[in-house]
XYZ file of C-alpha atoms in Angstrom:
512
model
C -15.556 33.692 24.793
C -17.043 33.861 28.273
C -16.170 32.975 31.864
C -19.139 32.619 34.184
C -19.335 32.037 37.938
C -16.704 30.530 40.155
C -16.136 27.560 37.876
C -14.993 28.343 34.410
C -17.521 27.947 31.634
C -15.668 28.703 28.444
C -17.411 29.312 25.159
C -15.875 29.782 21.731
C -18.392 30.184 18.916
C -16.777 28.936 15.713
C -19.504 30.598 13.645
C -18.741 34.172 14.690
C -15.366 34.128 16.473
C -12.307 34.532 14.203
C -10.223 31.360 13.830
C -9.849 30.570 10.090
C -6.733 32.255 8.603
C -7.537 33.991 5.306
C -5.875 36.315 2.824
C -7.883 39.165 1.368
C -7.467 40.072 -2.270
C -5.004 42.833 -1.353
C -2.852 40.351 0.576
C -4.003 41.392 4.046
C -4.021 38.478 6.495
C -7.109 38.136 8.676
C -8.926 35.484 10.685
C -12.652 34.902 10.248
C -15.351 32.715 11.727
C -17.218 30.139 9.676
C -20.017 32.504 8.730
C -17.821 35.323 7.453
C -15.313 32.989 5.776
C -18.177 31.712 3.620
C -20.211 34.916 3.269
C -17.080 36.866 2.288
C -15.480 34.054 0.277
C -15.795 36.068 -2.948
C -13.626 38.788 -1.364
C -10.874 36.428 -0.166
C -7.898 35.188 -2.157
C -7.204 32.025 -0.157
C -7.431 30.377 3.237
C -5.035 28.106 5.021
C -3.461 27.116 8.281
C -0.267 26.192 10.065
C 0.394 23.227 7.790
C -0.895 21.552 4.621
C -2.939 19.273 6.881
C -4.772 22.161 8.519
C -5.363 23.802 5.141
C -6.865 20.620 3.682
C -9.016 19.975 6.755
C -10.418 23.522 6.778
C -11.457 23.258 3.130
C -13.168 19.926 3.776
C -15.053 21.387 6.737
C -16.309 24.338 4.682
C -17.292 22.047 1.818
C -19.352 19.899 4.191
C -21.299 22.986 5.279
C -21.800 24.126 1.685
C -22.975 20.704 0.521
C -25.477 20.664 3.378
C -26.754 24.117 2.469
C -26.655 24.104 -1.334
C -26.256 20.552 -2.681
C -25.862 20.877 -5.647
C -27.850 17.948 -7.109
C -27.006 18.624 -10.784
C -25.187 20.814 -13.298
C -27.888 23.470 -13.398
C -27.960 23.892 -9.624
C -24.179 24.187 -9.583
C -24.226 26.768 -12.355
C -26.766 28.905 -10.494
C -24.345 29.038 -7.563
C -21.446 29.886 -9.876
C -23.370 32.662 -11.618
C -24.386 34.201 -8.287
C -20.741 35.007 -7.593
C -21.116 34.596 -3.833
C -22.724 32.299 -1.295
C -26.182 33.403 -0.168
C -25.663 34.916 3.305
C -29.319 34.360 4.157
C -29.028 30.616 3.608
C -25.831 30.523 5.661
C -27.387 32.503 8.503
C -30.408 30.223 8.577
C -28.255 27.113 8.806
C -25.948 28.474 11.476
C -28.881 29.741 13.541
C -30.339 26.228 13.554
C -27.114 24.548 14.675
C -25.330 27.323 16.592
C -24.910 25.341 19.820
C -23.188 22.515 17.967
C -20.467 24.921 16.773
C -19.346 25.879 20.293
C -15.831 24.546 20.835
C -16.407 24.241 24.594
C -20.119 23.435 24.814
C -20.805 21.638 28.133
C -22.571 18.652 26.523
C -21.797 18.706 22.764
C -18.488 20.495 22.135
C -17.781 20.808 18.422
C -16.124 17.742 16.843
C -15.398 16.261 20.259
C -16.410 13.424 22.562
C -15.277 12.367 26.003
C -13.996 8.916 26.914
C -13.909 8.119 30.627
C -11.404 5.299 30.123
C -8.493 7.652 29.407
C -6.616 10.190 31.498
C -5.770 13.762 30.685
C -2.703 14.288 28.541
C -0.825 17.100 26.827
C -1.844 18.428 23.427
C 1.317 17.337 21.655
C -0.254 14.304 19.999
C -3.035 16.544 18.668
C -0.562 18.569 16.660
C 1.385 16.676 14.001
C 3.886 19.540 13.710
C 4.957 19.065 17.341
C 7.017 16.094 18.467
C 5.066 13.454 20.349
C 6.166 9.974 21.301
C 8.179 8.455 18.457
C 7.838 11.609 16.291
C 10.980 12.732 18.074
C 11.578 16.480 17.535
C 11.244 16.192 13.773
C 9.435 19.508 13.396
C 9.603 21.164 16.801
C 11.510 21.112 20.054
C 8.427 20.492 22.189
C 8.195 17.072 23.817
C 5.522 15.233 25.733
C 7.241 16.318 28.945
C 7.383 19.973 27.954
C 3.763 20.245 26.945
C 2.062 22.689 24.638
C -0.330 25.591 25.087
C -2.841 26.644 22.426
C -5.409 29.413 22.281
C -8.951 28.511 21.144
C -8.461 29.425 17.440
C -5.316 27.303 17.247
C -6.933 24.421 19.108
C -9.937 24.506 16.774
C -7.740 24.295 13.687
C -5.671 21.408 15.014
C -8.795 19.609 16.200
C -10.259 19.634 12.692
C -6.939 18.462 11.227
C -6.538 15.696 13.817
C -9.919 14.181 12.940
C -8.936 14.000 9.259
C -5.231 13.131 9.481
C -4.947 10.977 12.595
C -2.600 8.017 12.199
C -3.098 4.409 13.225
C -1.266 3.197 16.318
C -1.532 2.025 19.895
C -3.883 3.900 22.203
C -3.363 2.244 25.585
C -6.835 0.745 25.216
C -7.957 -2.561 23.679
C -9.129 -0.542 20.671
C -6.283 0.875 18.556
C -6.174 4.208 16.803
C -6.960 3.895 13.104
C -6.129 6.155 10.169
C -8.278 9.197 9.564
C -9.839 9.640 6.147
C -6.949 11.815 4.890
C -4.029 10.085 6.615
C -2.773 8.249 3.528
C -2.600 9.850 0.111
C -2.775 13.364 -1.298
C -5.716 15.753 -1.056
C -6.267 17.740 -4.255
C -8.146 21.020 -4.485
C -8.862 22.866 -7.729
C -8.088 26.531 -7.178
C -9.957 29.561 -8.419
C -9.231 33.263 -8.212
C -11.082 33.579 -4.894
C -12.036 31.324 -2.016
C -15.582 31.335 -3.408
C -14.367 29.954 -6.734
C -12.053 27.437 -5.065
C -14.812 26.065 -2.864
C -17.317 25.941 -5.706
C -14.888 24.216 -8.087
C -14.583 21.475 -5.456
C -18.303 21.380 -4.642
C -19.214 18.183 -6.456
C -22.587 16.914 -7.547
C -24.276 15.699 -4.364
C -27.075 13.186 -4.890
C -27.892 9.592 -3.974
C -24.911 8.209 -5.900
C -22.367 11.049 -6.000
C -19.707 11.513 -4.911
C -20.352 8.568 -2.544
C -23.470 6.426 -2.117
C -25.858 8.316 0.156
C -28.407 7.183 2.697
C -31.371 9.436 3.540
C -29.848 10.167 6.959
C -26.509 11.421 5.612
C -25.513 14.565 7.489
C -22.461 16.199 9.100
C -21.312 14.817 12.441
C -22.464 17.877 14.401
C -26.070 17.329 13.321
C -26.150 13.733 14.582
C -27.544 12.854 17.986
C -24.506 10.614 18.490
C -21.934 10.286 15.677
C -20.500 7.163 17.348
C -23.757 5.269 17.709
C -23.587 1.723 16.378
C -19.779 1.517 16.173
C -20.157 1.922 12.405
C -17.392 1.860 9.792
C -19.314 2.778 6.617
C -20.253 6.472 6.203
C -23.894 7.258 5.488
C -22.787 9.485 2.633
C -20.375 12.229 1.646
C -21.295 14.620 4.475
C -20.741 11.904 7.043
C -17.454 11.031 5.337
C -16.178 14.629 5.263
C -16.849 15.003 9.006
C -15.889 11.472 10.092
C -14.818 11.572 13.757
C -11.810 9.281 13.800
C -10.854 10.342 17.345
C -12.679 10.871 20.602
C -11.011 14.139 21.540
C -12.063 16.428 24.372
C -10.265 19.755 24.762
C -9.939 20.948 28.373
C -9.890 24.764 28.552
C -8.281 26.702 31.396
C -8.690 30.307 32.528
C -5.520 32.408 32.675
C -4.768 36.107 33.039
C -4.333 36.194 29.260
C -7.640 34.484 28.552
C -8.689 30.922 27.900
C -5.972 28.469 26.877
C -5.867 24.731 26.275
C -2.993 22.646 27.626
C -4.651 19.277 28.075
C -7.175 16.982 26.475
C -8.434 13.446 26.580
C -7.827 11.301 23.514
C -9.185 7.882 22.558
C -9.985 5.979 19.351
C -13.127 7.019 17.520
C -14.809 5.699 14.396
C -12.867 3.212 12.296
C -13.257 3.880 8.580
C -13.917 0.762 6.533
C -11.457 -0.276 3.845
C -12.053 0.270 0.156
C -13.853 3.624 0.423
C -12.223 5.926 -2.157
C -11.787 9.537 -1.118
C -13.182 11.785 -3.886
C -10.349 14.271 -3.326
C -7.520 11.761 -3.840
C -5.916 10.295 -6.967
C -5.426 6.523 -7.032
C -3.213 4.096 -8.896
C -4.007 0.418 -9.347
C -1.510 -2.126 -8.083
C -1.775 -5.631 -9.543
C -1.564 -7.280 -6.134
C -3.017 -4.707 -3.731
C -5.690 -3.098 -5.880
C -6.446 0.631 -5.891
C -3.891 2.587 -3.849
C -3.828 6.341 -3.172
C -1.041 8.306 -4.807
C 1.346 9.442 -2.081
C 4.064 12.026 -1.706
C 7.593 10.746 -2.152
C 10.489 12.727 -0.729
C 12.632 11.981 -3.790
C 9.945 12.352 -6.450
C 8.181 15.584 -7.410
C 4.464 15.239 -7.993
C 4.549 16.521 -11.579
C 6.170 13.233 -12.596
C 2.794 11.566 -11.887
C 0.736 14.086 -13.864
C -0.575 11.466 -16.284
C -2.104 9.556 -13.369
C -3.874 12.722 -12.247
C -5.501 13.192 -15.651
C -6.772 9.609 -16.032
C -10.550 9.871 -15.700
C -11.633 6.571 -17.257
C -8.860 4.063 -16.742
C -8.492 0.707 -15.040
C -4.952 1.661 -14.002
C -5.564 5.086 -12.457
C -8.289 7.189 -10.907
C -8.142 11.032 -10.858
C -9.592 13.189 -8.065
C -13.343 13.453 -8.540
C -13.183 17.240 -8.892
C -11.155 16.791 -12.089
C -13.870 14.615 -13.607
C -16.523 17.080 -12.406
C -14.673 19.911 -14.153
C -14.483 17.857 -17.336
C -18.250 17.357 -17.208
C -18.910 21.050 -16.573
C -16.669 22.022 -19.493
C -18.267 19.397 -21.723
C -21.758 20.663 -20.866
C -20.755 24.256 -21.555
C -20.979 25.514 -17.968
C -17.284 26.405 -17.787
C -14.859 27.553 -20.493
C -11.799 25.578 -21.498
C -8.539 26.830 -20.123
C -6.079 25.985 -17.382
C -6.841 25.712 -13.690
C -4.380 25.554 -10.850
C -4.524 22.701 -8.373
C -3.309 22.473 -4.802
C -1.913 19.167 -3.540
C -1.761 18.755 0.241
C -0.682 15.946 2.511
C 2.060 14.173 4.377
C 4.274 11.133 4.107
C 4.300 8.743 7.013
C 5.752 5.450 8.085
C 3.491 3.564 10.487
C 2.506 6.177 13.115
C 5.508 8.380 12.327
C 5.171 11.542 10.236
C 8.145 11.995 7.901
C 7.297 15.252 6.123
C 4.476 17.535 4.983
C 4.138 18.969 1.535
C 2.185 21.488 -0.509
C 2.543 21.414 -4.288
C 0.906 23.429 -7.050
C 0.174 21.853 -10.423
C -1.392 23.265 -13.559
C -4.475 21.498 -14.900
C -5.106 22.257 -18.596
C -8.732 21.184 -18.898
C -8.238 19.933 -22.455
C -6.465 16.853 -21.036
C -9.616 15.840 -19.195
C -11.497 15.513 -22.484
C -8.785 13.873 -24.615
C -7.445 10.456 -23.616
C -5.012 10.353 -26.553
C -3.457 13.557 -25.263
C -3.092 12.012 -21.801
C -1.480 8.947 -23.371
C 1.011 11.157 -25.188
C 1.811 13.004 -21.975
C 2.339 9.683 -20.202
C 4.398 7.958 -22.904
C 6.093 10.658 -24.968
C 6.793 13.218 -22.246
C 6.961 11.571 -18.832
C 7.843 8.091 -20.068
C 10.738 9.318 -22.187
C 12.004 11.420 -19.273
C 12.037 8.307 -17.081
C 13.914 6.365 -19.773
C 16.557 9.080 -19.977
C 16.865 9.072 -16.180
C 17.560 5.336 -16.242
C 20.292 5.813 -18.829
C 21.791 8.611 -16.752
C 21.814 6.455 -13.636
C 23.392 3.592 -15.556
C 26.161 5.870 -16.803
C 26.815 7.167 -13.288
C 26.956 3.618 -11.988
C 29.429 2.647 -14.708
C 31.593 5.615 -13.783
C 31.456 4.530 -10.145
C 32.463 1.000 -11.144
C 35.668 2.200 -12.793
C 36.462 4.582 -9.941
C 36.574 1.578 -7.616
C 38.097 -0.839 -10.154
C 39.887 0.836 -13.100
C 40.499 -2.576 -14.688
C 36.903 -3.746 -14.265
C 36.587 -4.365 -18.011
C 39.555 -6.746 -18.043
C 39.050 -10.484 -18.018
C 38.874 -11.925 -14.503
C 39.210 -8.444 -13.005
C 37.878 -7.764 -9.522
C 34.407 -6.228 -9.544
C 33.405 -3.747 -6.847
C 30.503 -4.513 -4.536
C 27.157 -3.340 -6.001
C 26.284 -1.456 -2.818
C 29.533 0.517 -3.068
C 28.833 1.457 -6.685
C 25.278 2.498 -5.865
C 26.410 4.529 -2.873
C 28.978 6.483 -4.866
C 26.632 7.041 -7.803
C 23.937 8.285 -5.424
C 26.418 10.631 -3.752
C 26.996 12.389 -7.080
C 23.280 13.195 -7.214
C 22.907 12.974 -10.987
C 19.240 11.986 -10.830
C 18.415 14.699 -8.325
C 20.123 17.316 -10.483
C 18.397 15.999 -13.619
C 14.862 15.977 -12.237
C 15.139 19.287 -10.400
C 15.935 21.054 -13.667
C 13.010 19.585 -15.572
C 10.038 20.943 -13.626
C 9.810 24.308 -15.405
C 10.362 22.802 -18.895
C 7.701 20.205 -18.076
C 5.167 22.865 -17.131
C 5.778 24.521 -20.490
C 5.457 21.203 -22.315
C 2.201 20.492 -20.477
C 0.687 23.704 -21.842
C 2.183 23.410 -25.336
C 1.518 19.734 -26.086
C -2.183 20.259 -26.969
C -1.234 23.116 -29.322
C 1.620 21.553 -31.316
C 2.472 17.991 -30.377
C 5.393 17.452 -32.768
C 7.193 20.697 -31.961
C 6.643 20.246 -28.232
C 8.052 16.717 -28.207
C 11.091 17.749 -30.236
C 11.814 20.590 -27.818
C 11.230 18.314 -24.827
C 13.631 15.643 -26.092
C 16.294 18.274 -26.674
C 15.790 19.488 -23.123
C 16.089 15.965 -21.734
C 19.306 15.326 -23.639
C 20.886 18.610 -22.575
C 19.812 18.203 -18.949
C 21.114 14.642 -18.729
C 24.494 15.694 -20.078
C 24.672 18.658 -17.690
C 23.931 16.391 -14.737
C 26.524 13.834 -15.800
C 29.223 16.420 -16.509
C 28.782 17.937 -13.035
C 29.546 14.523 -11.528
C 32.352 13.769 -13.975
C 34.133 17.008 -13.080
C 34.665 15.667 -9.569
C 36.009 12.398 -10.928
C 38.319 13.967 -13.500
C 40.295 15.825 -10.830
C 42.021 12.477 -10.215
C 44.088 11.387 -13.272
C 43.679 7.762 -12.221
C 39.899 8.055 -12.641
C 39.826 9.584 -16.122
C 38.983 6.192 -17.582
C 35.924 6.056 -15.327
C 34.617 9.367 -16.667
C 35.280 8.361 -20.280
C 33.485 5.030 -19.891
C 30.538 6.674 -18.174
C 30.335 9.308 -20.901
C 30.434 6.677 -23.635
C 27.655 4.716 -21.960
C 25.458 7.798 -21.599
C 25.922 8.695 -25.268
C 24.916 5.188 -26.320
C 21.986 5.139 -23.921
C 20.610 8.484 -25.085
C 20.916 7.403 -28.703
C 18.798 4.373 -27.840
C 15.942 6.151 -26.035
C 15.871 9.450 -27.935
C 15.307 9.781 -31.683
C 18.085 11.319 -33.727
C 18.087 15.113 -33.541
C 18.976 17.349 -36.451
């Protein structure tokens, strides 16, 4: 970073200056520049940032650089990279030497990932950082406000800049042109994880040719290589590199000199490129809706991601669409380039309502590769494991609702008796939290069933059904204990218990 002359000329070289948070194999936390993060990737355990959004955006940025440097155009080219065990530092150095000026965060004419817009005034950085309250995101994650402002150092600003381009949300901009969603704003970004950052990046480095993972034009390249990424007001990416570095915002960071070094308190912000509809993100899973077509799978505050595992494993289905890296792994295993086994996956994203962020989430899921090559196994997981669990949950909810009915109206089963309002029954049943208790206790048993189903289907399903039955009863009994403290409500607990017993007998086969 440098200050020259009377007027400040700041420079922050993202290639060499540390700004990407990493963990070494021994657990030591360090920050590295782009060059060292890639050249030392085989010595790093993982990389990440302040939030799941920053972590996802950093991986996508590194993958764009790797695709530009190494392709790979086919299985053999990918396998050569895998066998090397590290990224060629000579190739990285050659690329960064060619484009060094474009990786300067404060370059006077082409600052990295930024563009000015003379129509807008300076503003605070709060809307750059999803974790900090801004506008109608009122103090959800932080006590900063638009009035209070925010100060970032260059490494922080660089990380949030990359995340803002990927995860920006649609909304009003104060200009005739509205803000539109960034490429990652809706849905869940999946990364297959390896034992090192090198393995993680390579497991997500897909075949890159004219048709994969997106249709490619000859001029496909990352945004920083383009003379003007915004030229032509385009909405269709030229290919995967263009897509990974799509500049959804015109952001310009405004550095200031202080006694403690360069800081950023203000920026200009305006709408950038609008991404056309119907372009599937290769890192996202999708589910087909009869009316709205293919929709990205999204985080749900009340639903753990493992409950949608069958969707994630659907490679060739009209109803679902797995992340492209899963299909790529299946191909590599099928061609003998990778052994069978289980990989870990990282799911990153946020839930939002309009332009309001509701929560962020990181989840880890196991990916037994055998599922990617066996559709019958996926069907069994969907129907016999997850489907049966959902059926039991419905019976549990029905029993809780029956118990709530008789709490409000002990004579509800009598002819012409008064029936409580449905909203009152639902409210009381929800307050007992039987579904929440049920599902929260199934995640670990599910992970075991996921691994064991390919080995012994019959034994696994028997064990799983026993677990479901036991867990449903435990959840119901916890709620019934509250009810049974009132002698007048004993009938409610008995009726709920009878209904659950009948419901479980209907959806679960008889157990010895």
